[in-house]
Amino acid sequence: MMSLLAYRLFLDPMPVWDYWYLLIVPLCVAVAVVYKSMKCRSMSQVPLEAGAIVLWILGGFGAAAVGLMLLVNWLGKS
Amino acid sequence: MATDSRVSAVPAPLMAICGWLLPGAGYFLIGQIGRALGIGITIILLFVAGLLIGGVREIEVPGFNVDTGEKQMVTLVDPVTHRALLDSQNRPQTGWALEVSALGEIRDKPWSVPQVLAGPIAIASGVWSVHNAAADGQTMQIDPATGKLDVKTGKAPLGAISHARVNEIGSLYLSVAGLLNLMAIIDSTWRASHLSQKRKEAK
């Protein structure tokens, strides 16, 4: 609450320290929309195709995170 | 087709420059308005989101000190002896980092390279970043005892510098926006030349 009161748009960093990991979602959406806008023949196909690719990217990141967590845990025990 | 008639009028280098000046403008010039708006608005929103997340001072402008906003000066070194060059009063000679070693300065601030690909919006943000690093702003703190906002003028930069993940993520947003614009420039230029070629073959 205190940090929100003193926050100045663009001059201060956003107070997102506790949920920084959620910031991957808009980044993935932007990459997917631009990529699919280039690939699709018609722009009407873009929302559906971009939505699908966003899920793929987030799923891939999630799988990589779980894989790395398991690897680190295994290396820590051995 | 309307698209083909427009293509012949726009040379590829001009399209690339227009695409850099305004993200998505390359598609606009070949008549693909929907694609131009979709790509352009997304890239600009991503860039603005990056500035919002990390604050404008996350942009590190080559040639300018990140902490003070002043010109980055470096000591001049003799290329043969690798010793500092001295002036008549035996003090080390200094020069502006961008003039003395432009590549070295850019190498020290590598994020600036993809960020500038987003177009003039990146250059304007860089100017804003340097301006906000100047020490003529206000410090604002909330007194934990009284809960009141304590404002002191002067001696502090206008904008706050971000650190750790917030800085990294903000810089990533800005850089991805620039790289996506590069993709858009290449794609729109390719489309223009490809359509132009098809038109010539059809004649």
PDB file of C-alpha atoms in Angstrom:
ATOM      1  CA  MET A   1       0.000   0.000   0.000  1.00  0.00           C
ATOM      2  CA  MET A   2       2.818   2.371   0.958  1.00  0.00           C
ATOM      3  CA  SER A   3       4.692   1.667  -2.277  1.00  0.00           C
ATOM      4  CA  LEU A   4       1.519   2.229  -4.296  1.00  0.00           C
ATOM      5  CA  LEU A   5       1.018   5.676  -2.736  1.00  0.00           C
ATOM      6  CA  ALA A   6       4.509   6.833  -3.728  1.00  0.00           C
ATOM      7  CA  TYR A   7       4.397   5.220  -7.194  1.00  0.00           C
ATOM      8  CA  ARG A   8       4.963   7.583 -10.129  1.00  0.00           C
ATOM      9  CA  LEU A   9       4.023   6.319 -13.586  1.00  0.00           C
ATOM     10  CA  PHE A  10       7.095   5.574 -15.757  1.00  0.00           C
ATOM     11  CA  LEU A  11       9.426   7.247 -13.231  1.00  0.00           C
ATOM     12  CA  ASP A  12       9.334   4.402 -10.717  1.00  0.00           C
ATOM     13  CA  PRO A  13       9.480   0.677 -11.398  1.00  0.00           C
ATOM     14  CA  MET A  14       6.101  -1.030 -11.027  1.00  0.00           C
ATOM     15  CA  PRO A  15       5.601  -2.646  -7.609  1.00  0.00           C
ATOM     16  CA  VAL A  16       5.364  -6.165  -9.049  1.00  0.00           C
ATOM     17  CA  TRP A  17       8.083  -7.854  -6.983  1.00  0.00           C
ATOM     18  CA  ASP A  18       5.732 -10.462  -5.497  1.00  0.00           C
ATOM     19  CA  TYR A  19       4.240 -11.694  -8.758  1.00  0.00           C
ATOM     20  CA  TRP A  20       6.950 -10.984 -11.341  1.00  0.00           C
ATOM     21  CA  TYR A  21       6.530 -14.456 -12.823  1.00  0.00           C
ATOM     22  CA  LEU A  22       3.077 -13.481 -14.179  1.00  0.00           C
ATOM     23  CA  LEU A  23       4.764 -10.932 -16.457  1.00  0.00           C
ATOM     24  CA  ILE A  24       5.692 -13.772 -18.805  1.00  0.00           C
ATOM     25  CA  VAL A  25       2.053 -13.968 -19.961  1.00  0.00           C
ATOM     26  CA  PRO A  26       1.790 -10.548 -21.715  1.00  0.00           C
ATOM     27  CA  LEU A  27       5.227 -11.100 -23.262  1.00  0.00           C
ATOM     28  CA  CYS A  28       4.141 -14.464 -24.679  1.00  0.00           C
ATOM     29  CA  VAL A  29       0.874 -12.978 -25.941  1.00  0.00           C
ATOM     30  CA  ALA A  30       2.728 -10.157 -27.743  1.00  0.00           C
ATOM     31  CA  VAL A  31       5.235 -12.544 -29.341  1.00  0.00           C
ATOM     32  CA  ALA A  32       2.438 -14.900 -30.402  1.00  0.00           C
ATOM     33  CA  VAL A  33       0.252 -12.133 -31.861  1.00  0.00           C
ATOM     34  CA  VAL A  34       3.111 -10.606 -33.890  1.00  0.00           C
ATOM     35  CA  TYR A  35       4.396 -13.997 -35.063  1.00  0.00           C
ATOM     36  CA  LYS A  36       0.966 -15.268 -36.080  1.00  0.00           C
ATOM     37  CA  SER A  37       0.096 -11.932 -37.724  1.00  0.00           C
ATOM     38  CA  MET A  38       3.022 -12.562 -40.047  1.00  0.00           C
ATOM     39  CA  LYS A  39       2.257 -16.236 -40.621  1.00  0.00           C
ATOM     40  CA  CYS A  40      -1.525 -16.285 -41.072  1.00  0.00           C
ATOM     41  CA  ARG A  41      -3.051 -15.544 -44.472  1.00  0.00           C
ATOM     42  CA  SER A  42      -6.005 -13.744 -42.904  1.00  0.00           C
ATOM     43  CA  MET A  43      -5.973 -11.652 -39.732  1.00  0.00           C
ATOM     44  CA  SER A  44      -9.223 -13.313 -38.643  1.00  0.00           C
ATOM     45  CA  GLN A  45      -7.221 -16.506 -37.964  1.00  0.00           C
ATOM     46  CA  VAL A  46      -4.776 -14.702 -35.656  1.00  0.00           C
ATOM     47  CA  PRO A  47      -6.664 -14.719 -32.295  1.00  0.00           C
ATOM     48  CA  LEU A  48      -7.225 -18.493 -32.296  1.00  0.00           C
ATOM     49  CA  GLU A  49      -3.774 -19.376 -33.624  1.00  0.00           C
ATOM     50  CA  ALA A  50      -2.057 -16.926 -31.240  1.00  0.00           C
ATOM     51  CA  GLY A  51      -4.040 -18.328 -28.295  1.00  0.00           C
ATOM     52  CA  ALA A  52      -2.892 -21.841 -29.166  1.00  0.00           C
ATOM     53  CA  ILE A  53       0.758 -20.815 -29.460  1.00  0.00           C
ATOM     54  CA  VAL A  54       0.578 -18.910 -26.131  1.00  0.00           C
ATOM     55  CA  LEU A  55      -0.555 -22.124 -24.429  1.00  0.00           C
ATOM     56  CA  TRP A  56       2.290 -24.032 -26.099  1.00  0.00           C
ATOM     57  CA  ILE A  57       4.889 -21.465 -24.977  1.00  0.00           C
ATOM     58  CA  LEU A  58       3.594 -21.343 -21.393  1.00  0.00           C
ATOM     59  CA  GLY A  59       3.386 -25.150 -21.300  1.00  0.00           C
ATOM     60  CA  GLY A  60       6.966 -25.370 -22.566  1.00  0.00           C
ATOM     61  CA  PHE A  61       8.197 -22.909 -19.943  1.00  0.00           C
ATOM     62  CA  GLY A  62       6.290 -24.790 -17.225  1.00  0.00           C
ATOM     63  CA  ALA A  63       7.754 -28.128 -18.336  1.00  0.00           C
ATOM     64  CA  ALA A  64      11.265 -26.632 -18.437  1.00  0.00           C
ATOM     65  CA  ALA A  65      10.766 -25.181 -14.939  1.00  0.00           C
ATOM     66  CA  VAL A  66       9.590 -28.530 -13.522  1.00  0.00           C
ATOM     67  CA  GLY A  67      12.432 -30.369 -15.293  1.00  0.00           C
ATOM     68  CA  LEU A  68      15.062 -27.958 -13.943  1.00  0.00           C
ATOM     69  CA  MET A  69      13.556 -28.127 -10.442  1.00  0.00           C
ATOM     70  CA  LEU A  70      13.747 -31.929 -10.487  1.00  0.00           C
ATOM     71  CA  LEU A  71      17.331 -31.790 -11.790  1.00  0.00           C
ATOM     72  CA  VAL A  72      18.421 -29.316  -9.111  1.00  0.00           C
ATOM     73  CA  ASN A  73      16.745 -31.396  -6.381  1.00  0.00           C
ATOM     74  CA  TRP A  74      18.410 -34.561  -7.700  1.00  0.00           C
ATOM     75  CA  LEU A  75      21.824 -32.876  -7.909  1.00  0.00           C
ATOM     76  CA  GLY A  76      21.326 -31.513  -4.384  1.00  0.00           C
ATOM     77  CA  LYS A  77      20.664 -34.972  -2.993  1.00  0.00           C
ATOM     78  CA  SER A  78      23.442 -36.792  -4.853  1.00  0.00           C
TER      79      SER A  78
ATOM     80  CA  MET B   1      -5.547  -6.019 -56.670  1.00  0.00           C
ATOM     81  CA  ALA B   2      -5.043  -2.877 -54.594  1.00  0.00           C
ATOM     82  CA  THR B   3      -2.078  -4.449 -52.833  1.00  0.00           C
ATOM     83  CA  ASP B   4      -0.115  -5.042 -56.044  1.00  0.00           C
ATOM     84  CA  SER B   5      -0.615  -1.536 -57.398  1.00  0.00           C
ATOM     85  CA  ARG B   6       0.768  -0.028 -54.182  1.00  0.00           C
ATOM     86  CA  VAL B   7       3.792  -2.315 -53.990  1.00  0.00           C
ATOM     87  CA  SER B   8       5.442  -1.090 -57.173  1.00  0.00           C
ATOM     88  CA  ALA B   9       5.440   2.487 -55.842  1.00  0.00           C
ATOM     89  CA  VAL B  10       7.411   1.695 -52.671  1.00  0.00           C
ATOM     90  CA  PRO B  11      11.085   0.611 -52.881  1.00  0.00           C
ATOM     91  CA  ALA B  12      12.191  -1.958 -50.290  1.00  0.00           C
ATOM     92  CA  PRO B  13      14.732   0.280 -48.450  1.00  0.00           C
ATOM     93  CA  LEU B  14      12.077   2.973 -48.020  1.00  0.00           C
ATOM     94  CA  MET B  15       9.696   0.345 -46.646  1.00  0.00           C
ATOM     95  CA  ALA B  16      12.327  -0.773 -44.136  1.00  0.00           C
ATOM     96  CA  ILE B  17      12.890   2.816 -42.994  1.00  0.00           C
ATOM     97  CA  CYS B  18       9.135   3.408 -42.664  1.00  0.00           C
ATOM     98  CA  GLY B  19       8.820   0.136 -40.719  1.00  0.00           C
ATOM     99  CA  TRP B  20      11.482   1.338 -38.306  1.00  0.00           C
ATOM    100  CA  LEU B  21       9.984   4.825 -37.968  1.00  0.00           C
ATOM    101  CA  LEU B  22       6.557   3.427 -37.102  1.00  0.00           C
ATOM    102  CA  PRO B  23       6.189  -0.272 -36.235  1.00  0.00           C
ATOM    103  CA  GLY B  24       3.847  -1.959 -38.744  1.00  0.00           C
ATOM    104  CA  ALA B  25       4.086   0.888 -41.280  1.00  0.00           C
ATOM    105  CA  GLY B  26       5.713  -1.435 -43.841  1.00  0.00           C
ATOM    106  CA  TYR B  27       2.510  -3.485 -44.071  1.00  0.00           C
ATOM    107  CA  PHE B  28       0.474  -0.305 -44.326  1.00  0.00           C
ATOM    108  CA  LEU B  29       2.454   0.696 -47.422  1.00  0.00           C
ATOM    109  CA  ILE B  30       1.587  -2.570 -49.190  1.00  0.00           C
ATOM    110  CA  GLY B  31      -2.059  -2.173 -48.303  1.00  0.00           C
ATOM    111  CA  GLN B  32      -2.270  -4.741 -45.497  1.00  0.00           C
ATOM    112  CA  ILE B  33      -3.959  -2.451 -43.001  1.00  0.00           C
ATOM    113  CA  GLY B  34      -5.168  -5.126 -40.568  1.00  0.00           C
ATOM    114  CA  ARG B  35      -1.722  -6.692 -40.313  1.00  0.00           C
ATOM    115  CA  ALA B  36      -0.135  -3.244 -39.919  1.00  0.00           C
ATOM    116  CA  LEU B  37      -2.449  -2.335 -37.047  1.00  0.00           C
ATOM    117  CA  GLY B  38      -2.164  -5.724 -35.326  1.00  0.00           C
ATOM    118  CA  ILE B  39       1.622  -5.797 -35.411  1.00  0.00           C
ATOM    119  CA  GLY B  40       2.220  -2.079 -34.857  1.00  0.00           C
ATOM    120  CA  ILE B  41      -0.099  -1.730 -31.869  1.00  0.00           C
ATOM    121  CA  THR B  42       1.242  -4.908 -30.248  1.00  0.00           C
ATOM    122  CA  ILE B  43       4.887  -3.795 -30.572  1.00  0.00           C
ATOM    123  CA  ILE B  44       4.175  -0.301 -29.223  1.00  0.00           C
ATOM    124  CA  LEU B  45       2.114  -1.694 -26.321  1.00  0.00           C
ATOM    125  CA  LEU B  46       4.923  -4.127 -25.488  1.00  0.00           C
ATOM    126  CA  PHE B  47       7.461  -1.291 -25.473  1.00  0.00           C
ATOM    127  CA  VAL B  48       5.267   0.909 -23.271  1.00  0.00           C
ATOM    128  CA  ALA B  49       4.653  -2.050 -20.926  1.00  0.00           C
ATOM    129  CA  GLY B  50       8.441  -2.475 -20.617  1.00  0.00           C
ATOM    130  CA  LEU B  51       8.817   1.191 -19.663  1.00  0.00           C
ATOM    131  CA  LEU B  52       6.002   0.836 -17.125  1.00  0.00           C
ATOM    132  CA  ILE B  53       7.474  -2.278 -15.526  1.00  0.00           C
ATOM    133  CA  GLY B  54      11.067  -1.138 -15.089  1.00  0.00           C
ATOM    134  CA  GLY B  55      10.606   2.627 -15.183  1.00  0.00           C
ATOM    135  CA  VAL B  56      12.056   4.800 -17.928  1.00  0.00           C
ATOM    136  CA  ARG B  57      15.540   4.794 -16.351  1.00  0.00           C
ATOM    137  CA  GLU B  58      16.009   1.126 -17.157  1.00  0.00           C
ATOM    138  CA  ILE B  59      17.033   2.324 -20.638  1.00  0.00           C
ATOM    139  CA  GLU B  60      20.816   2.620 -20.617  1.00  0.00           C
ATOM    140  CA  VAL B  61      21.836   5.099 -23.281  1.00  0.00           C
ATOM    141  CA  PRO B  62      25.337   4.612 -24.715  1.00  0.00           C
ATOM    142  CA  GLY B  63      27.496   7.667 -24.075  1.00  0.00           C
ATOM    143  CA  PHE B  64      25.644   8.761 -20.958  1.00  0.00           C
ATOM    144  CA  ASN B  65      26.192   7.911 -17.311  1.00  0.00           C
ATOM    145  CA  VAL B  66      23.376   5.731 -15.977  1.00  0.00           C
ATOM    146  CA  ASP B  67      23.505   7.283 -12.502  1.00  0.00           C
ATOM    147  CA  THR B  68      23.889  10.987 -13.302  1.00  0.00           C
ATOM    148  CA  GLY B  69      22.675  11.401 -16.884  1.00  0.00           C
ATOM    149  CA  GLU B  70      25.878  13.286 -17.736  1.00  0.00           C
ATOM    150  CA  LYS B  71      28.133  12.454 -20.680  1.00  0.00           C
ATOM    151  CA  GLN B  72      30.186   9.342 -19.985  1.00  0.00           C
ATOM    152  CA  MET B  73      33.840  10.436 -20.031  1.00  0.00           C
ATOM    153  CA  VAL B  74      36.732   8.001 -20.318  1.00  0.00           C
ATOM    154  CA  THR B  75      40.473   8.427 -19.904  1.00  0.00           C
ATOM    155  CA  LEU B  76      42.397   8.640 -23.177  1.00  0.00           C
ATOM    156  CA  VAL B  77      45.043   5.936 -23.486  1.00  0.00           C
ATOM    157  CA  ASP B  78      48.099   5.836 -25.728  1.00  0.00           C
ATOM    158  CA  PRO B  79      47.498   2.919 -28.139  1.00  0.00           C
ATOM    159  CA  VAL B  80      51.186   1.924 -28.110  1.00  0.00           C
ATOM    160  CA  THR B  81      52.203   2.251 -24.468  1.00  0.00           C
ATOM    161  CA  HIS B  82      48.671   1.689 -23.029  1.00  0.00           C
ATOM    162  CA  ARG B  83      49.329   4.511 -20.581  1.00  0.00           C
ATOM    163  CA  ALA B  84      46.951   7.383 -19.853  1.00  0.00           C
ATOM    164  CA  LEU B  85      47.570  10.495 -21.953  1.00  0.00           C
ATOM    165  CA  LEU B  86      48.321  13.533 -19.795  1.00  0.00           C
ATOM    166  CA  ASP B  87      47.620  17.202 -20.479  1.00  0.00           C
ATOM    167  CA  SER B  88      49.988  20.153 -19.863  1.00  0.00           C
ATOM    168  CA  GLN B  89      49.079  20.158 -16.157  1.00  0.00           C
ATOM    169  CA  ASN B  90      49.868  16.438 -15.866  1.00  0.00           C
ATOM    170  CA  ARG B  91      46.220  15.442 -15.482  1.00  0.00           C
ATOM    171  CA  PRO B  92      44.758  12.496 -17.418  1.00  0.00           C
ATOM    172  CA  GLN B  93      43.048  13.559 -20.634  1.00  0.00           C
ATOM    173  CA  THR B  94      39.447  12.481 -21.017  1.00  0.00           C
ATOM    174  CA  GLY B  95      37.048  12.188 -23.942  1.00  0.00           C
ATOM    175  CA  TRP B  96      33.412  11.307 -24.545  1.00  0.00           C
ATOM    176  CA  ALA B  97      33.029   7.519 -24.486  1.00  0.00           C
ATOM    177  CA  LEU B  98      31.047   7.470 -27.751  1.00  0.00           C
ATOM    178  CA  GLU B  99      33.810   9.376 -29.561  1.00  0.00           C
ATOM    179  CA  VAL B 100      36.733   7.529 -27.996  1.00  0.00           C
ATOM    180  CA  SER B 101      35.358   3.990 -28.219  1.00  0.00           C
ATOM    181  CA  ALA B 102      31.820   3.791 -29.591  1.00  0.00           C
ATOM    182  CA  LEU B 103      31.862  -0.006 -29.957  1.00  0.00           C
ATOM    183  CA  GLY B 104      33.188  -0.515 -26.438  1.00  0.00           C
ATOM    184  CA  GLU B 105      30.512   1.777 -25.024  1.00  0.00           C
ATOM    185  CA  ILE B 106      27.740  -0.035 -26.905  1.00  0.00           C
ATOM    186  CA  ARG B 107      29.211  -3.386 -25.805  1.00  0.00           C
ATOM    187  CA  ASP B 108      28.891  -2.189 -22.194  1.00  0.00           C
ATOM    188  CA  LYS B 109      25.180  -1.489 -22.751  1.00  0.00           C
ATOM    189  CA  PRO B 110      24.140  -4.354 -25.051  1.00  0.00           C
ATOM    190  CA  TRP B 111      20.387  -4.029 -24.383  1.00  0.00           C
ATOM    191  CA  SER B 112      20.438  -0.705 -26.236  1.00  0.00           C
ATOM    192  CA  VAL B 113      21.003  -2.494 -29.575  1.00  0.00           C
ATOM    193  CA  PRO B 114      17.721  -4.484 -29.770  1.00  0.00           C
ATOM    194  CA  GLN B 115      15.843  -1.682 -28.007  1.00  0.00           C
ATOM    195  CA  VAL B 116      16.675   0.923 -30.653  1.00  0.00           C
ATOM    196  CA  LEU B 117      15.149  -1.358 -33.311  1.00  0.00           C
ATOM    197  CA  ALA B 118      11.729  -0.398 -31.920  1.00  0.00           C
ATOM    198  CA  GLY B 119      12.113   2.953 -33.670  1.00  0.00           C
ATOM    199  CA  PRO B 120      12.033   6.620 -32.634  1.00  0.00           C
ATOM    200  CA  ILE B 121       9.968   5.673 -29.568  1.00  0.00           C
ATOM    201  CA  ALA B 122      13.142   4.023 -28.207  1.00  0.00           C
ATOM    202  CA  ILE B 123      15.273   7.093 -28.936  1.00  0.00           C
ATOM    203  CA  ALA B 124      12.685   9.383 -27.305  1.00  0.00           C
ATOM    204  CA  SER B 125      12.605   7.071 -24.277  1.00  0.00           C
ATOM    205  CA  GLY B 126      16.406   7.174 -24.131  1.00  0.00           C
ATOM    206  CA  VAL B 127      16.333  10.977 -24.069  1.00  0.00           C
ATOM    207  CA  TRP B 128      13.696  10.799 -21.333  1.00  0.00           C
ATOM    208  CA  SER B 129      15.835   8.322 -19.405  1.00  0.00           C
ATOM    209  CA  VAL B 130      18.882  10.628 -19.510  1.00  0.00           C
ATOM    210  CA  HIS B 131      16.698  13.587 -18.477  1.00  0.00           C
ATOM    211  CA  ASN B 132      15.268  11.658 -15.530  1.00  0.00           C
ATOM    212  CA  ALA B 133      18.726  10.638 -14.349  1.00  0.00           C
ATOM    213  CA  ALA B 134      19.596  14.308 -13.742  1.00  0.00           C
ATOM    214  CA  ALA B 135      19.896  15.249 -10.078  1.00  0.00           C
ATOM    215  CA  ASP B 136      17.203  17.882  -9.844  1.00  0.00           C
ATOM    216  CA  GLY B 137      14.229  15.844  -8.819  1.00  0.00           C
ATOM    217  CA  GLN B 138      12.445  15.183  -5.570  1.00  0.00           C
ATOM    218  CA  THR B 139      12.890  12.457  -3.016  1.00  0.00           C
ATOM    219  CA  MET B 140       9.669  11.068  -1.667  1.00  0.00           C
ATOM    220  CA  GLN B 141       9.565   8.899   1.411  1.00  0.00           C
ATOM    221  CA  ILE B 142       6.759   7.844   3.658  1.00  0.00           C
ATOM    222  CA  ASP B 143       7.608   8.436   7.276  1.00  0.00           C
ATOM    223  CA  PRO B 144       6.879   5.073   8.953  1.00  0.00           C
ATOM    224  CA  ALA B 145       6.068   6.784  12.271  1.00  0.00           C
ATOM    225  CA  THR B 146       3.542   9.336  11.018  1.00  0.00           C
ATOM    226  CA  GLY B 147       2.571   7.717   7.699  1.00  0.00           C
ATOM    227  CA  LYS B 148       2.937  11.098   5.964  1.00  0.00           C
ATOM    228  CA  LEU B 149       4.651  11.633   2.619  1.00  0.00           C
ATOM    229  CA  ASP B 150       7.935  13.492   3.066  1.00  0.00           C
ATOM    230  CA  VAL B 151       8.968  15.351  -0.094  1.00  0.00           C
ATOM    231  CA  LYS B 152      12.430  16.889  -0.458  1.00  0.00           C
ATOM    232  CA  THR B 153      13.335  18.835  -3.588  1.00  0.00           C
ATOM    233  CA  GLY B 154      16.728  18.634  -5.286  1.00  0.00           C
ATOM    234  CA  LYS B 155      19.765  16.354  -5.006  1.00  0.00           C
ATOM    235  CA  ALA B 156      18.011  13.247  -6.280  1.00  0.00           C
ATOM    236  CA  PRO B 157      17.334  11.958  -9.788  1.00  0.00           C
ATOM    237  CA  LEU B 158      13.849  12.601 -11.164  1.00  0.00           C
ATOM    238  CA  GLY B 159      13.301   8.924 -11.900  1.00  0.00           C
ATOM    239  CA  ALA B 160      14.140   5.883  -9.820  1.00  0.00           C
ATOM    240  CA  ILE B 161      16.365   3.155 -11.214  1.00  0.00           C
ATOM    241  CA  SER B 162      15.018  -0.381 -11.051  1.00  0.00           C
ATOM    242  CA  HIS B 163      16.979  -3.399  -9.927  1.00  0.00           C
ATOM    243  CA  ALA B 164      16.975  -7.194 -10.080  1.00  0.00           C
ATOM    244  CA  ARG B 165      14.099  -9.009 -11.780  1.00  0.00           C
ATOM    245  CA  VAL B 166      11.900  -5.957 -12.394  1.00  0.00           C
ATOM    246  CA  ASN B 167      14.772  -4.309 -14.291  1.00  0.00           C
ATOM    247  CA  GLU B 168      15.566  -7.497 -16.203  1.00  0.00           C
ATOM    248  CA  ILE B 169      11.953  -8.122 -17.185  1.00  0.00           C
ATOM    249  CA  GLY B 170      11.414  -4.491 -18.222  1.00  0.00           C
ATOM    250  CA  SER B 171      14.573  -4.563 -20.356  1.00  0.00           C
ATOM    251  CA  LEU B 172      13.443  -7.868 -21.854  1.00  0.00           C
ATOM    252  CA  TYR B 173      10.080  -6.363 -22.860  1.00  0.00           C
ATOM    253  CA  LEU B 174      11.820  -3.406 -24.542  1.00  0.00           C
ATOM    254  CA  SER B 175      14.313  -5.633 -26.338  1.00  0.00           C
ATOM    255  CA  VAL B 176      11.684  -8.133 -27.504  1.00  0.00           C
ATOM    256  CA  ALA B 177       9.622  -5.206 -28.844  1.00  0.00           C
ATOM    257  CA  GLY B 178      12.656  -4.092 -30.867  1.00  0.00           C
ATOM    258  CA  LEU B 179      13.389  -7.594 -32.167  1.00  0.00           C
ATOM    259  CA  LEU B 180       9.741  -8.155 -33.129  1.00  0.00           C
ATOM    260  CA  ASN B 181       9.883  -4.875 -35.063  1.00  0.00           C
ATOM    261  CA  LEU B 182      12.999  -6.136 -36.868  1.00  0.00           C
ATOM    262  CA  MET B 183      11.044  -9.286 -37.811  1.00  0.00           C
ATOM    263  CA  ALA B 184       8.161  -7.117 -39.031  1.00  0.00           C
ATOM    264  CA  ILE B 185      10.526  -4.933 -41.085  1.00  0.00           C
ATOM    265  CA  ILE B 186      12.106  -7.986 -42.731  1.00  0.00           C
ATOM    266  CA  ASP B 187       8.729  -9.649 -43.367  1.00  0.00           C
ATOM    267  CA  SER B 188       7.042  -6.555 -44.811  1.00  0.00           C
ATOM    268  CA  THR B 189      10.046  -5.783 -47.028  1.00  0.00           C
ATOM    269  CA  TRP B 190      10.122  -9.380 -48.255  1.00  0.00           C
ATOM    270  CA  ARG B 191       6.385  -9.299 -48.980  1.00  0.00           C
ATOM    271  CA  ALA B 192       6.775  -6.069 -50.936  1.00  0.00           C
ATOM    272  CA  SER B 193       9.637  -7.366 -53.077  1.00  0.00           C
ATOM    273  CA  HIS B 194       7.918 -10.746 -53.535  1.00  0.00           C
ATOM    274  CA  LEU B 195       4.635  -9.174 -54.648  1.00  0.00           C
ATOM    275  CA  SER B 196       6.541  -6.774 -56.884  1.00  0.00           C
ATOM    276  CA  GLN B 197       8.332  -9.708 -58.526  1.00  0.00           C
ATOM    277  CA  LYS B 198       5.026 -11.536 -59.077  1.00  0.00           C
ATOM    278  CA  ARG B 199       3.601  -8.433 -60.681  1.00  0.00           C
ATOM    279  CA  LYS B 200       6.570  -8.168 -63.071  1.00  0.00           C
ATOM    280  CA  GLU B 201       6.230 -11.833 -64.022  1.00  0.00           C
ATOM    281  CA  ALA B 202       2.526 -11.393 -64.718  1.00  0.00           C
ATOM    282  CA  LYS B 203       3.250  -8.577 -67.233  1.00  0.00           C
TER     283      LYS B 203
END
